[in-house]
Amino acid sequence: MYVAVKGGETAIVNSYRLLAAQRRGDAALPELSVQQIRAQLKLAVDRVMTEGSVYDPELAALAIKQAAGDLAEAIFLLRAYRATLPRLGTTRPIDTTRMALERRVSATFKDLPGGQVLGPTYDYTQRLLDFTLLAQGETPAPAPDRASSLSEAATPVPRVVDLLNREGLIETRPLPPGDPAPPDLTREPLRFPAPRAARLQNLARGDEGFLLAMAYSTQRGYAHSHPFVGELRLGMVALEIEPEELGFALSIGDVEVTECEMVNQFAGSKSAPPQFTRGYGLAFGHSERKALAMSLVDRALRADELGEPVESPAQMQEFVLAHSDSLEASGFVQHLKLPHYVDFQAELELVRRMRAAQPDAGDTA
């Protein structure tokens, strides 16, 4: 009903051309390649892969280029492409204890089994503009000593929470017998109340900015939360499948992930003693802010399960999960730009009739 505007098709085609020209920019400058975006805008690529639910750095970089840097639009493009792909199989759960660590830090224990690995981070930068980056032909920085920052992939590194588990101070979550397969939110709608597996899927695909705001609210008193980063890991993990006809697992490659385990105080309940509880976050690539926020919101959404009062927005399943998706949120807000002539004329006529029925309503004494 929105195309019944005289000259609308021609205007739309011209809009496409203007958009392409805007995306290309000054033709006198070299065009930005997909490979450059993939190699040099890594954090943007990783976010698009995570929220687009596709681990493919090249396609994520292509989406960023096509969207002229609009990450929400790039995520939309990648998800639309994902919907066309066949499902060939299901991998085994990744084993993050065997991660080839590039970064591993903990805010709870200084001396860790396996050590702390600082890795690449903006945490200790001065946040000052580096004007040397404006120079053409900049000198590449010396390569870091990878041997000192990358652990052996085959060597399991124990989790920090294992230290608390030895004393029985943190909850354990053993896999129950007959545990059902998790729902697949890419193929079936979200239903409430949602199990934790569905909530984690939703949060992993959720908009980073929204989750960051929800996580921030929990730290400001809107979820009775006092969290600590038990462990934050970045590195490569093996991806394995187990074909039925073979009966054993085969490695099909490696993926880079960021994992966060958040430790949070719990006062106890009638069935559980005072102890620490967990929040969990996992995202593709180097996505620390997303993993941190996800783990905080995951813990907040467990309030009902742990017998805590549900009082704050971050603890309310329907509020968080129904509004966290960037595609739905962006689409619903941006559709307001489309023609609503009929709707507005109806409301305009209604307001005129209401004012006519109350001729003195606008008078002041």
mmCIF file of C-alpha atoms in Angstrom:
data_model
loop_
_atom_site.group_PDB
_atom_site.id
_atom_site.type_symbol
_atom_site.label_atom_id
_atom_site.label_comp_id
_atom_site.label_asym_id
_atom_site.label_seq_id
_atom_site.Cartn_x
_atom_site.Cartn_y
_atom_site.Cartn_z
ATOM 1 C CA MET A 1 0.000 0.000 0.000
ATOM 2 C CA TYR A 2 3.046 2.254 0.256
ATOM 3 C CA VAL A 3 3.952 2.191 -3.463
ATOM 4 C CA ALA A 4 0.781 3.868 -4.717
ATOM 5 C CA VAL A 5 2.540 7.217 -4.948
ATOM 6 C CA LYS A 6 2.925 8.890 -8.340
ATOM 7 C CA GLY A 7 6.498 8.602 -9.544
ATOM 8 C CA GLY A 8 7.390 6.368 -6.592
ATOM 9 C CA GLU A 9 9.234 3.690 -8.569
ATOM 10 C CA THR A 10 11.491 6.173 -10.334
ATOM 11 C CA ALA A 11 12.260 7.901 -7.058
ATOM 12 C CA ILE A 12 13.199 4.589 -5.442
ATOM 13 C CA VAL A 13 15.557 3.666 -8.314
ATOM 14 C CA ASN A 14 17.208 7.071 -8.019
ATOM 15 C CA SER A 15 17.510 6.532 -4.291
ATOM 16 C CA TYR A 16 19.434 3.304 -4.963
ATOM 17 C CA ARG A 17 21.831 5.220 -7.205
ATOM 18 C CA LEU A 18 22.370 7.958 -4.652
ATOM 19 C CA LEU A 19 22.965 5.340 -1.966
ATOM 20 C CA ALA A 20 25.605 3.622 -4.127
ATOM 21 C CA ALA A 21 27.309 6.947 -4.758
ATOM 22 C CA GLN A 22 27.270 7.779 -1.062
ATOM 23 C CA ARG A 23 28.724 4.375 -0.222
ATOM 24 C CA ARG A 24 31.546 4.752 -2.766
ATOM 25 C CA GLY A 25 32.431 8.269 -1.647
ATOM 26 C CA ASP A 26 35.111 10.273 -3.436
ATOM 27 C CA ALA A 27 36.014 8.310 -6.591
ATOM 28 C CA ALA A 28 39.471 9.896 -6.524
ATOM 29 C CA LEU A 29 40.284 7.831 -3.436
ATOM 30 C CA PRO A 30 41.051 4.082 -3.559
ATOM 31 C CA GLU A 31 38.000 1.925 -2.954
ATOM 32 C CA LEU A 32 37.856 0.160 0.406
ATOM 33 C CA SER A 33 38.084 -3.577 -0.220
ATOM 34 C CA VAL A 34 36.286 -6.353 1.605
ATOM 35 C CA GLN A 35 39.633 -7.837 2.587
ATOM 36 C CA GLN A 36 40.716 -4.528 4.127
ATOM 37 C CA ILE A 37 37.528 -4.384 6.185
ATOM 38 C CA ARG A 38 37.998 -7.982 7.274
ATOM 39 C CA ALA A 39 41.621 -7.426 8.294
ATOM 40 C CA GLN A 40 41.453 -3.912 9.749
ATOM 41 C CA LEU A 41 37.926 -3.510 11.136
ATOM 42 C CA LYS A 42 37.976 -6.782 13.033
ATOM 43 C CA LEU A 43 35.844 -5.732 15.990
ATOM 44 C CA ALA A 44 33.061 -4.514 13.701
ATOM 45 C CA VAL A 45 33.256 -7.739 11.684
ATOM 46 C CA ASP A 46 33.054 -9.830 14.865
ATOM 47 C CA ARG A 47 29.972 -7.971 16.072
ATOM 48 C CA VAL A 48 28.194 -8.453 12.748
ATOM 49 C CA MET A 49 29.020 -12.170 12.790
ATOM 50 C CA THR A 50 27.722 -12.567 16.331
ATOM 51 C CA GLU A 51 24.424 -10.733 15.885
ATOM 52 C CA GLY A 52 24.028 -12.029 12.349
ATOM 53 C CA SER A 53 24.420 -15.642 13.566
ATOM 54 C CA VAL A 54 26.916 -16.524 10.849
ATOM 55 C CA TYR A 55 30.599 -17.222 11.464
ATOM 56 C CA ASP A 56 32.071 -15.975 8.209
ATOM 57 C CA PRO A 57 34.426 -12.977 8.436
ATOM 58 C CA GLU A 58 34.416 -12.411 4.679
ATOM 59 C CA LEU A 59 30.625 -12.257 4.412
ATOM 60 C CA ALA A 60 30.435 -10.026 7.489
ATOM 61 C CA ALA A 61 32.996 -7.674 5.922
ATOM 62 C CA LEU A 62 31.007 -7.669 2.671
ATOM 63 C CA ALA A 63 27.846 -6.774 4.595
ATOM 64 C CA ILE A 64 29.640 -3.898 6.325
ATOM 65 C CA LYS A 65 30.848 -2.549 2.987
ATOM 66 C CA GLN A 66 27.420 -2.879 1.390
ATOM 67 C CA ALA A 67 25.816 -1.155 4.383
ATOM 68 C CA ALA A 68 28.368 1.689 4.287
ATOM 69 C CA GLY A 69 29.393 0.926 7.855
ATOM 70 C CA ASP A 70 25.861 0.755 9.315
ATOM 71 C CA LEU A 71 26.290 -2.310 11.544
ATOM 72 C CA ALA A 72 22.573 -2.815 12.154
ATOM 73 C CA GLU A 73 21.974 -2.887 8.396
ATOM 74 C CA ALA A 74 24.957 -5.217 7.934
ATOM 75 C CA ILE A 75 23.541 -7.588 10.542
ATOM 76 C CA PHE A 76 20.224 -7.525 8.675
ATOM 77 C CA LEU A 77 21.986 -8.398 5.404
ATOM 78 C CA LEU A 78 23.896 -11.290 6.963
ATOM 79 C CA ARG A 79 20.812 -12.738 8.639
ATOM 80 C CA ALA A 80 18.861 -12.503 5.397
ATOM 81 C CA TYR A 81 21.616 -14.454 3.657
ATOM 82 C CA ARG A 82 21.714 -16.981 6.486
ATOM 83 C CA ALA A 83 18.028 -17.715 5.938
ATOM 84 C CA THR A 84 18.874 -19.038 2.446
ATOM 85 C CA LEU A 85 21.456 -21.575 3.645
ATOM 86 C CA PRO A 86 20.690 -25.296 4.053
ATOM 87 C CA ARG A 87 21.257 -26.990 7.395
ATOM 88 C CA LEU A 88 23.870 -29.673 6.703
ATOM 89 C CA GLY A 89 24.490 -30.852 10.237
ATOM 90 C CA THR A 90 24.971 -29.985 13.887
ATOM 91 C CA THR A 91 28.341 -29.640 15.576
ATOM 92 C CA ARG A 92 29.238 -30.929 18.996
ATOM 93 C CA PRO A 93 29.343 -28.367 21.833
ATOM 94 C CA ILE A 94 32.637 -26.506 21.733
ATOM 95 C CA ASP A 95 35.082 -27.220 24.564
ATOM 96 C CA THR A 96 36.357 -23.853 25.749
ATOM 97 C CA THR A 97 38.674 -25.472 28.320
ATOM 98 C CA ARG A 98 40.818 -26.451 25.313
ATOM 99 C CA MET A 99 40.831 -22.954 23.866
ATOM 100 C CA ALA A 100 44.064 -21.709 22.302
ATOM 101 C CA LEU A 101 44.158 -18.643 24.504
ATOM 102 C CA GLU A 102 44.996 -15.234 23.122
ATOM 103 C CA ARG A 103 43.583 -13.425 26.133
ATOM 104 C CA ARG A 104 42.548 -14.639 29.584
ATOM 105 C CA VAL A 105 41.941 -12.400 32.572
ATOM 106 C CA SER A 106 40.196 -12.698 35.909
ATOM 107 C CA ALA A 107 39.089 -9.992 38.332
ATOM 108 C CA THR A 108 38.675 -12.474 41.176
ATOM 109 C CA PHE A 109 42.076 -14.181 41.555
ATOM 110 C CA LYS A 110 45.466 -12.690 40.784
ATOM 111 C CA ASP A 111 47.395 -15.960 40.535
ATOM 112 C CA LEU A 112 45.607 -18.427 38.296
ATOM 113 C CA PRO A 113 46.468 -21.945 37.217
ATOM 114 C CA GLY A 114 47.638 -21.353 33.668
ATOM 115 C CA GLY A 115 48.321 -17.670 34.358
ATOM 116 C CA GLN A 116 46.702 -14.438 33.240
ATOM 117 C CA VAL A 117 47.190 -13.516 29.570
ATOM 118 C CA LEU A 118 46.669 -9.840 28.817
ATOM 119 C CA GLY A 119 46.429 -10.186 25.030
ATOM 120 C CA PRO A 120 44.950 -7.454 22.799
ATOM 121 C CA THR A 121 42.883 -4.945 24.762
ATOM 122 C CA TYR A 122 41.975 -1.261 24.883
ATOM 123 C CA ASP A 123 41.702 -1.441 28.683
ATOM 124 C CA TYR A 124 45.093 0.174 29.290
ATOM 125 C CA THR A 125 45.212 2.636 26.415
ATOM 126 C CA GLN A 126 45.050 6.374 27.133
ATOM 127 C CA ARG A 127 42.078 7.006 24.809
ATOM 128 C CA LEU A 128 43.915 9.834 23.087
ATOM 129 C CA LEU A 129 43.642 10.362 19.344
ATOM 130 C CA ASP A 130 46.705 8.938 17.614
ATOM 131 C CA PHE A 131 47.400 11.471 14.874
ATOM 132 C CA THR A 132 50.170 9.309 13.459
ATOM 133 C CA LEU A 133 47.381 7.160 11.992
ATOM 134 C CA LEU A 134 46.565 10.071 9.684
ATOM 135 C CA ALA A 135 49.946 9.725 8.030
ATOM 136 C CA GLN A 136 50.141 7.883 4.735
ATOM 137 C CA GLY A 137 52.368 4.829 4.600
ATOM 138 C CA GLU A 138 52.584 4.382 8.359
ATOM 139 C CA THR A 139 55.260 2.031 9.644
ATOM 140 C CA PRO A 140 53.753 -1.285 10.768
ATOM 141 C CA ALA A 141 54.053 -1.988 14.474
ATOM 142 C CA PRO A 142 56.478 -4.772 15.441
ATOM 143 C CA ALA A 143 54.858 -8.181 15.661
ATOM 144 C CA PRO A 144 54.056 -9.288 19.225
ATOM 145 C CA ASP A 145 55.719 -12.291 20.779
ATOM 146 C CA ARG A 146 52.997 -14.835 20.023
ATOM 147 C CA ALA A 147 54.791 -17.574 21.930
ATOM 148 C CA SER A 148 54.279 -15.654 25.163
ATOM 149 C CA SER A 149 50.614 -14.832 24.567
ATOM 150 C CA LEU A 150 49.176 -17.940 22.916
ATOM 151 C CA SER A 151 48.833 -21.161 24.880
ATOM 152 C CA GLU A 152 48.872 -24.667 23.490
ATOM 153 C CA ALA A 153 45.500 -25.594 22.047
ATOM 154 C CA ALA A 154 45.885 -29.184 23.226
ATOM 155 C CA THR A 155 46.553 -28.166 26.832
ATOM 156 C CA PRO A 156 43.345 -27.713 28.852
ATOM 157 C CA VAL A 157 43.392 -24.582 31.005
ATOM 158 C CA PRO A 158 41.277 -24.989 34.186
ATOM 159 C CA ARG A 159 38.457 -22.585 34.808
ATOM 160 C CA VAL A 160 38.636 -19.994 37.550
ATOM 161 C CA VAL A 161 35.278 -21.116 38.934
ATOM 162 C CA ASP A 162 36.857 -24.506 39.625
ATOM 163 C CA LEU A 163 38.779 -22.842 42.466
ATOM 164 C CA LEU A 164 35.481 -21.851 44.089
ATOM 165 C CA ASN A 165 33.930 -25.189 43.281
ATOM 166 C CA ARG A 166 36.561 -27.029 45.317
ATOM 167 C CA GLU A 167 35.182 -25.338 48.434
ATOM 168 C CA GLY A 168 31.567 -25.746 47.359
ATOM 169 C CA LEU A 169 31.176 -21.964 47.228
ATOM 170 C CA ILE A 170 29.666 -21.719 43.765
ATOM 171 C CA GLU A 171 26.669 -23.375 42.227
ATOM 172 C CA THR A 172 27.195 -26.411 40.056
ATOM 173 C CA ARG A 173 24.984 -27.169 37.103
ATOM 174 C CA PRO A 174 25.406 -30.849 36.181
ATOM 175 C CA LEU A 175 23.719 -31.983 32.985
ATOM 176 C CA PRO A 176 20.449 -33.650 34.031
ATOM 177 C CA PRO A 177 19.610 -37.095 32.607
ATOM 178 C CA GLY A 178 17.353 -36.854 29.579
ATOM 179 C CA ASP A 179 18.245 -33.202 29.064
ATOM 180 C CA PRO A 180 16.262 -32.100 25.983
ATOM 181 C CA ALA A 181 17.941 -30.567 22.961
ATOM 182 C CA PRO A 182 17.920 -26.762 23.121
ATOM 183 C CA PRO A 183 15.392 -24.906 20.976
ATOM 184 C CA ASP A 184 16.619 -23.265 17.772
ATOM 185 C CA LEU A 185 15.465 -19.640 17.683
ATOM 186 C CA THR A 186 16.481 -19.347 14.043
ATOM 187 C CA ARG A 187 13.779 -21.877 13.169
ATOM 188 C CA GLU A 188 11.095 -21.525 15.823
ATOM 189 C CA PRO A 189 9.591 -18.551 17.652
ATOM 190 C CA LEU A 190 10.531 -17.528 21.160
ATOM 191 C CA ARG A 191 7.982 -18.641 23.751
ATOM 192 C CA PHE A 192 7.595 -17.541 27.351
ATOM 193 C CA PRO A 193 8.609 -18.568 29.884
ATOM 194 C CA ALA A 194 11.808 -19.263 27.967
ATOM 195 C CA PRO A 195 14.313 -21.861 29.198
ATOM 196 C CA ARG A 196 17.840 -20.676 29.816
ATOM 197 C CA ALA A 197 19.101 -22.255 26.570
ATOM 198 C CA ALA A 198 16.653 -20.124 24.592
ATOM 199 C CA ARG A 199 17.497 -17.019 26.618
ATOM 200 C CA LEU A 200 21.208 -17.425 25.944
ATOM 201 C CA GLN A 201 20.568 -17.801 22.210
ATOM 202 C CA ASN A 202 18.446 -14.683 22.243
ATOM 203 C CA LEU A 203 21.070 -12.694 24.147
ATOM 204 C CA ALA A 204 23.884 -13.859 21.854
ATOM 205 C CA ARG A 205 21.943 -12.500 18.848
ATOM 206 C CA GLY A 206 20.758 -9.422 20.712
ATOM 207 C CA ASP A 207 21.815 -5.854 20.055
ATOM 208 C CA GLU A 208 25.029 -5.049 21.913
ATOM 209 C CA GLY A 209 23.914 -1.540 22.834
ATOM 210 C CA PHE A 210 20.641 -2.746 24.319
ATOM 211 C CA LEU A 211 22.339 -5.499 26.322
ATOM 212 C CA LEU A 212 24.967 -3.033 27.502
ATOM 213 C CA ALA A 213 22.245 -0.712 28.825
ATOM 214 C CA MET A 214 20.469 -3.608 30.566
ATOM 215 C CA ALA A 215 23.748 -4.816 32.071
ATOM 216 C CA TYR A 216 24.570 -1.296 33.236
ATOM 217 C CA SER A 217 21.197 -1.071 34.955
ATOM 218 C CA THR A 218 21.972 -4.196 36.999
ATOM 219 C CA GLN A 219 25.170 -2.598 38.273
ATOM 220 C CA ARG A 220 23.329 0.563 39.293
ATOM 221 C CA GLY A 221 21.035 -1.255 41.687
ATOM 222 C CA TYR A 222 18.227 -2.424 39.421
ATOM 223 C CA ALA A 223 18.804 -6.129 39.996
ATOM 224 C CA HIS A 224 20.532 -6.363 43.386
ATOM 225 C CA SER A 225 23.710 -7.376 41.563
ATOM 226 C CA HIS A 226 27.329 -7.188 42.711
ATOM 227 C CA PRO A 227 29.222 -9.031 39.981
ATOM 228 C CA PHE A 228 32.848 -10.038 39.477
ATOM 229 C CA VAL A 229 34.444 -11.244 36.271
ATOM 230 C CA GLY A 230 35.382 -14.775 37.202
ATOM 231 C CA GLU A 231 37.070 -15.267 33.851
ATOM 232 C CA LEU A 232 37.169 -13.673 30.424
ATOM 233 C CA ARG A 233 38.680 -15.722 27.602
ATOM 234 C CA LEU A 234 39.476 -15.012 23.960
ATOM 235 C CA GLY A 235 40.880 -17.614 21.619
ATOM 236 C CA MET A 236 40.368 -20.321 19.024
ATOM 237 C CA VAL A 237 38.355 -23.458 19.685
ATOM 238 C CA ALA A 238 37.959 -26.564 17.569
ATOM 239 C CA LEU A 239 34.644 -27.143 15.824
ATOM 240 C CA GLU A 240 33.726 -30.824 15.565
ATOM 241 C CA ILE A 241 30.994 -32.907 14.006
ATOM 242 C CA GLU A 242 30.191 -36.532 14.699
ATOM 243 C CA PRO A 243 28.643 -38.243 11.652
ATOM 244 C CA GLU A 244 26.298 -41.058 12.617
ATOM 245 C CA GLU A 245 27.889 -43.417 10.107
ATOM 246 C CA LEU A 246 31.354 -42.926 11.656
ATOM 247 C CA GLY A 247 30.606 -42.827 15.368
ATOM 248 C CA PHE A 248 33.526 -40.544 16.210
ATOM 249 C CA ALA A 249 34.190 -36.826 16.037
ATOM 250 C CA LEU A 250 35.930 -35.025 13.190
ATOM 251 C CA SER A 251 37.397 -31.525 13.411
ATOM 252 C CA ILE A 252 36.134 -29.295 10.611
ATOM 253 C CA GLY A 253 38.016 -26.146 11.590
ATOM 254 C CA ASP A 254 38.493 -23.559 14.301
ATOM 255 C CA VAL A 255 36.417 -20.573 15.344
ATOM 256 C CA GLU A 256 37.396 -17.589 17.461
ATOM 257 C CA VAL A 257 35.154 -16.887 20.438
ATOM 258 C CA THR A 258 35.000 -14.688 23.513
ATOM 259 C CA GLU A 259 33.691 -16.323 26.684
ATOM 260 C CA CYS A 260 32.804 -14.688 29.992
ATOM 261 C CA GLU A 261 31.826 -16.285 33.281
ATOM 262 C CA MET A 262 30.445 -13.739 35.725
ATOM 263 C CA VAL A 263 30.420 -14.534 39.443
ATOM 264 C CA ASN A 264 27.627 -13.036 41.500
ATOM 265 C CA GLN A 265 26.752 -13.202 45.190
ATOM 266 C CA PHE A 266 23.643 -15.140 46.240
ATOM 267 C CA ALA A 267 22.155 -14.857 49.723
ATOM 268 C CA GLY A 268 20.685 -18.353 49.602
ATOM 269 C CA SER A 269 17.169 -19.708 49.734
ATOM 270 C CA LYS A 270 15.170 -22.400 51.490
ATOM 271 C CA SER A 271 16.790 -25.049 49.298
ATOM 272 C CA ALA A 272 20.259 -23.557 48.707
ATOM 273 C CA PRO A 273 22.932 -22.139 51.066
ATOM 274 C CA PRO A 274 24.609 -18.771 50.528
ATOM 275 C CA GLN A 275 27.001 -19.151 47.622
ATOM 276 C CA PHE A 276 28.146 -17.594 44.381
ATOM 277 C CA THR A 277 26.078 -17.970 41.235
ATOM 278 C CA ARG A 278 27.016 -17.633 37.582
ATOM 279 C CA GLY A 279 26.149 -15.594 34.543
ATOM 280 C CA TYR A 280 27.401 -16.682 31.143
ATOM 281 C CA GLY A 281 28.259 -14.962 27.883
ATOM 282 C CA LEU A 282 29.669 -16.263 24.604
ATOM 283 C CA ALA A 283 30.140 -14.430 21.307
ATOM 284 C CA PHE A 284 31.960 -14.872 18.019
ATOM 285 C CA GLY A 285 35.366 -13.267 17.613
ATOM 286 C CA HIS A 286 36.769 -10.575 19.889
ATOM 287 C CA SER A 287 33.532 -9.341 21.455
ATOM 288 C CA GLU A 288 34.339 -8.647 25.097
ATOM 289 C CA ARG A 289 31.740 -5.950 25.742
ATOM 290 C CA LYS A 290 29.026 -8.195 24.317
ATOM 291 C CA ALA A 291 30.115 -11.236 26.357
ATOM 292 C CA LEU A 292 30.336 -9.183 29.558
ATOM 293 C CA ALA A 293 26.916 -7.610 29.067
ATOM 294 C CA MET A 294 25.397 -10.932 28.081
ATOM 295 C CA SER A 295 26.677 -12.633 31.243
ATOM 296 C CA LEU A 296 25.293 -9.867 33.464
ATOM 297 C CA VAL A 297 21.872 -9.991 31.830
ATOM 298 C CA ASP A 298 21.855 -13.805 31.879
ATOM 299 C CA ARG A 299 22.385 -13.720 35.649
ATOM 300 C CA ALA A 300 19.665 -11.103 36.098
ATOM 301 C CA LEU A 301 17.191 -13.220 34.116
ATOM 302 C CA ARG A 302 17.780 -16.132 36.497
ATOM 303 C CA ALA A 303 16.117 -14.253 39.354
ATOM 304 C CA ASP A 304 12.914 -16.282 39.227
ATOM 305 C CA GLU A 305 14.836 -19.564 39.038
ATOM 306 C CA LEU A 306 16.886 -18.606 42.110
ATOM 307 C CA GLY A 307 13.885 -17.426 44.117
ATOM 308 C CA GLU A 308 14.828 -13.740 43.964
ATOM 309 C CA PRO A 309 12.192 -11.018 43.589
ATOM 310 C CA VAL A 310 11.675 -9.921 39.981
ATOM 311 C CA GLU A 311 11.509 -6.145 40.295
ATOM 312 C CA SER A 312 13.755 -4.607 37.634
ATOM 313 C CA PRO A 313 13.565 -4.501 33.820
ATOM 314 C CA ALA A 314 16.741 -6.580 33.386
ATOM 315 C CA GLN A 315 15.109 -9.394 35.377
ATOM 316 C CA MET A 316 11.952 -9.511 33.249
ATOM 317 C CA GLN A 317 12.149 -12.112 30.485
ATOM 318 C CA GLU A 318 9.532 -10.681 28.200
ATOM 319 C CA PHE A 319 10.863 -7.136 28.449
ATOM 320 C CA VAL A 320 14.490 -8.096 27.767
ATOM 321 C CA LEU A 321 14.109 -10.883 25.231
ATOM 322 C CA ALA A 322 11.289 -9.300 23.237
ATOM 323 C CA HIS A 323 13.173 -6.019 22.772
ATOM 324 C CA SER A 324 16.806 -7.096 22.412
ATOM 325 C CA ASP A 325 16.849 -7.921 18.702
ATOM 326 C CA SER A 326 18.368 -5.118 16.622
ATOM 327 C CA LEU A 327 16.530 -6.166 13.451
ATOM 328 C CA GLU A 328 13.083 -6.075 15.012
ATOM 329 C CA ALA A 329 13.790 -2.897 16.958
ATOM 330 C CA SER A 330 15.336 -1.086 13.997
ATOM 331 C CA GLY A 331 12.602 -2.201 11.622
ATOM 332 C CA PHE A 332 9.804 -1.156 13.933
ATOM 333 C CA VAL A 333 11.298 2.265 14.565
ATOM 334 C CA GLN A 334 12.377 2.932 10.978
ATOM 335 C CA HIS A 335 9.036 1.913 9.484
ATOM 336 C CA LEU A 336 7.760 5.219 10.845
ATOM 337 C CA LYS A 337 9.577 6.887 7.924
ATOM 338 C CA LEU A 338 7.269 5.150 5.432
ATOM 339 C CA PRO A 339 4.042 6.832 4.303
ATOM 340 C CA HIS A 340 1.291 6.794 6.930
ATOM 341 C CA TYR A 341 -0.926 9.255 5.119
ATOM 342 C CA VAL A 342 -4.208 7.402 5.622
ATOM 343 C CA ASP A 343 -3.581 6.743 9.310
ATOM 344 C CA PHE A 344 -2.572 10.328 9.968
ATOM 345 C CA GLN A 345 -5.557 11.780 8.093
ATOM 346 C CA ALA A 346 -7.866 9.595 10.189
ATOM 347 C CA GLU A 347 -6.287 10.832 13.419
ATOM 348 C CA LEU A 348 -6.273 14.405 12.139
ATOM 349 C CA GLU A 349 -10.010 14.220 11.450
ATOM 350 C CA LEU A 350 -10.591 12.675 14.872
ATOM 351 C CA VAL A 351 -8.744 15.516 16.627
ATOM 352 C CA ARG A 352 -10.736 18.102 14.626
ATOM 353 C CA ARG A 353 -14.035 16.485 15.663
ATOM 354 C CA MET A 354 -12.952 16.332 19.305
ATOM 355 C CA ARG A 355 -12.005 20.022 19.258
ATOM 356 C CA ALA A 356 -15.287 20.919 17.584
ATOM 357 C CA ALA A 357 -17.167 19.082 20.342
ATOM 358 C CA GLN A 358 -15.308 21.138 22.975
ATOM 359 C CA PRO A 359 -15.067 24.651 21.549
ATOM 360 C CA ASP A 360 -13.973 26.212 24.847
ATOM 361 C CA ALA A 361 -11.388 23.570 25.803
ATOM 362 C CA GLY A 362 -8.458 25.721 24.665
ATOM 363 C CA ASP A 363 -9.603 28.922 26.394
ATOM 364 C CA THR A 364 -7.658 30.155 29.419
ATOM 365 C CA ALA A 365 -8.923 32.176 32.296
#
